[in-house]
Amino acid sequence: GDSVTQMEGPVTLSEEAFLTINCTYTATGYPSLFWYVQYPGEGLQLLLKATKADDKGSNKGFEATYRKETTSFHLEKGSVQVSDSAVYFCALINTNAGKSTFGDGTTLTVKP
Amino acid sequence: EPEVTQTPSHQVTQMGQEVILRCVPISNHLYFYWYRQILGQKVEFLVSFYNNEISEKSEIFDDQFSVERPDGSNFTLKIRSTKLEDSAMYFCASSGQGGKNIQYFGAGTRLSVL
């Protein structure tokens, strides 16, 4: 079945550091890929998405590119802020109106 | 901006009791989902629902669980006889289109089974 693998956390960075959170997936066909963010005590917020190979999703300074050849969708941000501290989930949807399959989540802590 | 609304935000119940978690999806959406997240773990799919029928369910969604869309706006998850291991955050989601499109999540209901 489909699966998503995220880099193990937690990740701790200083403010203004560069962020990469790795995500790779296993799926047949052409899934849509998503990054969600979960702030402490809150629900899941969509951060960005990409629906086909070589698409780049971007939002709030975060970016991720759909790489079909490496089955990856790594999340990057050039300069993180303390307010970016949260849990980040990579996810895919592989069938029309089908379920989302999530990675384990990566906890990011940004220190001033 | 339209959003998915879940109530209550926190539900405490005794083991063996029935609970109903409520969700109001985005008004023009047609596809509805329930997920759960046990504390510190990944988000897991429970069930999807379309046209008043279950489209897909996971192995977690056993006979103790049921879903219903009792009217034009609400979408509910019922757990008939709660167990300690049902303690988790339960998320409702909805989607407006049938493709591999964005699912919009509610803020969740934290269920604590004592």
Tab-separated table of N, CA and C in Angstrom, chain B residues 65-104:
chain	number	residue	atom	x	y	z
B	65	PHE	N	-17.460	1.432	15.718
B	65	PHE	CA	-17.518	2.754	15.104
B	65	PHE	C	-18.658	2.826	14.089
B	66	SER	N	-19.249	3.988	13.985
B	66	SER	CA	-20.209	4.235	12.912
B	66	SER	C	-20.185	5.704	12.565
B	67	VAL	N	-20.600	6.016	11.345
B	67	VAL	CA	-20.672	7.405	10.903
B	67	VAL	C	-22.056	7.652	10.341
B	68	GLU	N	-22.419	8.925	10.397
B	68	GLU	CA	-23.760	9.287	9.946
B	68	GLU	C	-23.749	10.736	9.506
B	69	ARG	N	-24.574	11.018	8.526
B	69	ARG	CA	-24.821	12.404	8.139
B	69	ARG	C	-26.313	12.630	8.360
B	70	PRO	N	-26.675	13.008	9.572
B	70	PRO	CA	-28.095	13.004	9.953
B	70	PRO	C	-28.920	14.095	9.284
B	71	ASP	N	-28.243	15.144	8.833
B	71	ASP	CA	-28.959	16.217	8.148
B	71	ASP	C	-28.018	16.792	7.096
B	72	GLY	N	-28.377	17.953	6.566
B	72	GLY	CA	-27.570	18.488	5.480
B	72	GLY	C	-26.259	19.107	5.891
B	73	SER	N	-26.017	19.215	7.203
B	73	SER	CA	-24.818	19.936	7.605
B	73	SER	C	-23.889	19.129	8.508
B	74	ASN	N	-24.412	18.238	9.336
B	74	ASN	CA	-23.571	17.550	10.303
B	74	ASN	C	-23.045	16.211	9.781
B	75	PHE	N	-21.904	15.831	10.305
B	75	PHE	CA	-21.292	14.536	9.997
B	75	PHE	C	-20.751	14.018	11.327
B	76	THR	N	-21.238	12.876	11.768
B	76	THR	CA	-20.895	12.428	13.112
B	76	THR	C	-20.133	11.106	13.104
B	77	LEU	N	-19.304	10.936	14.117
B	77	LEU	CA	-18.601	9.681	14.381
B	77	LEU	C	-19.074	9.183	15.740
B	78	LYS	N	-19.601	7.969	15.777
B	78	LYS	CA	-20.065	7.382	17.033
B	78	LYS	C	-19.160	6.215	17.407
B	79	ILE	N	-18.764	6.200	18.647
B	79	ILE	CA	-18.050	5.049	19.189
B	79	ILE	C	-18.988	4.435	20.221
B	80	ARG	N	-19.366	3.188	19.982
B	80	ARG	CA	-20.465	2.580	20.758
B	80	ARG	C	-20.070	2.294	22.194
B	81	SER	N	-18.942	1.713	22.395
B	81	SER	CA	-18.498	1.338	23.733
B	81	SER	C	-17.005	1.623	23.813
B	82	THR	N	-16.690	2.782	24.371
B	82	THR	CA	-15.310	3.261	24.300
B	82	THR	C	-14.361	2.398	25.120
B	83	LYS	N	-13.133	2.291	24.601
B	83	LYS	CA	-12.055	1.588	25.279
B	83	LYS	C	-10.950	2.604	25.585
B	84	LEU	N	-10.081	2.226	26.517
B	84	LEU	CA	-8.992	3.139	26.874
B	84	LEU	C	-8.176	3.524	25.650
B	85	GLU	N	-7.967	2.562	24.762
B	85	GLU	CA	-7.135	2.814	23.581
B	85	GLU	C	-7.816	3.674	22.528
B	86	ASP	N	-9.071	4.050	22.749
B	86	ASP	CA	-9.735	4.998	21.852
B	86	ASP	C	-9.349	6.437	22.171
B	87	SER	N	-8.643	6.634	23.259
B	87	SER	CA	-8.192	7.994	23.608
B	87	SER	C	-7.268	8.509	22.523
B	88	ALA	N	-7.642	9.636	21.942
B	88	ALA	CA	-6.898	10.178	20.802
B	88	ALA	C	-7.516	11.510	20.418
B	89	MET	N	-6.860	12.186	19.482
B	89	MET	CA	-7.453	13.346	18.830
B	89	MET	C	-8.126	12.841	17.569
B	90	TYR	N	-9.371	13.227	17.373
B	90	TYR	CA	-10.126	12.804	16.204
B	90	TYR	C	-10.346	14.020	15.298
B	91	PHE	N	-9.930	13.880	14.056
B	91	PHE	CA	-10.061	14.960	13.088
B	91	PHE	C	-11.098	14.601	12.030
B	92	CYS	N	-11.936	15.552	11.744
B	92	CYS	CA	-12.860	15.477	10.620
B	92	CYS	C	-12.252	16.264	9.461
B	93	ALA	N	-12.496	15.823	8.257
B	93	ALA	CA	-12.027	16.548	7.080
B	93	ALA	C	-13.096	16.486	6.003
B	94	SER	N	-13.070	17.465	5.116
B	94	SER	CA	-13.987	17.436	3.983
B	94	SER	C	-13.271	17.917	2.735
B	95	SER	N	-13.812	17.505	1.614
B	95	SER	CA	-13.233	17.861	0.317
B	95	SER	C	-14.362	18.150	-0.648
B	96	GLY	N	-14.102	19.134	-1.530
B	96	GLY	CA	-15.172	19.551	-2.411
B	96	GLY	C	-15.213	18.829	-3.735
B	97	GLN	N	-14.110	18.182	-4.080
B	97	GLN	CA	-14.032	17.608	-5.417
B	97	GLN	C	-13.606	16.162	-5.342
B	98	GLY	N	-13.829	15.446	-6.426
B	98	GLY	CA	-13.561	14.016	-6.415
B	98	GLY	C	-12.153	13.615	-6.788
B	99	GLY	N	-11.312	14.570	-7.128
B	99	GLY	CA	-9.948	14.218	-7.509
B	99	GLY	C	-9.065	14.019	-6.303
B	100	LYS	N	-7.768	14.093	-6.538
B	100	LYS	CA	-6.810	13.928	-5.432
B	100	LYS	C	-6.561	15.308	-4.839
B	101	ASN	N	-7.618	15.889	-4.333
B	101	ASN	CA	-7.590	17.293	-3.941
B	101	ASN	C	-7.486	17.502	-2.450
B	102	ILE	N	-7.328	18.750	-2.110
B	102	ILE	CA	-7.102	19.133	-0.733
B	102	ILE	C	-8.249	18.671	0.156
B	103	GLN	N	-7.893	18.123	1.294
B	103	GLN	CA	-8.856	17.857	2.342
B	103	GLN	C	-8.649	18.901	3.426
B	104	TYR	N	-9.728	19.526	3.832
B	104	TYR	CA	-9.677	20.570	4.849
B	104	TYR	C	-10.036	19.942	6.188
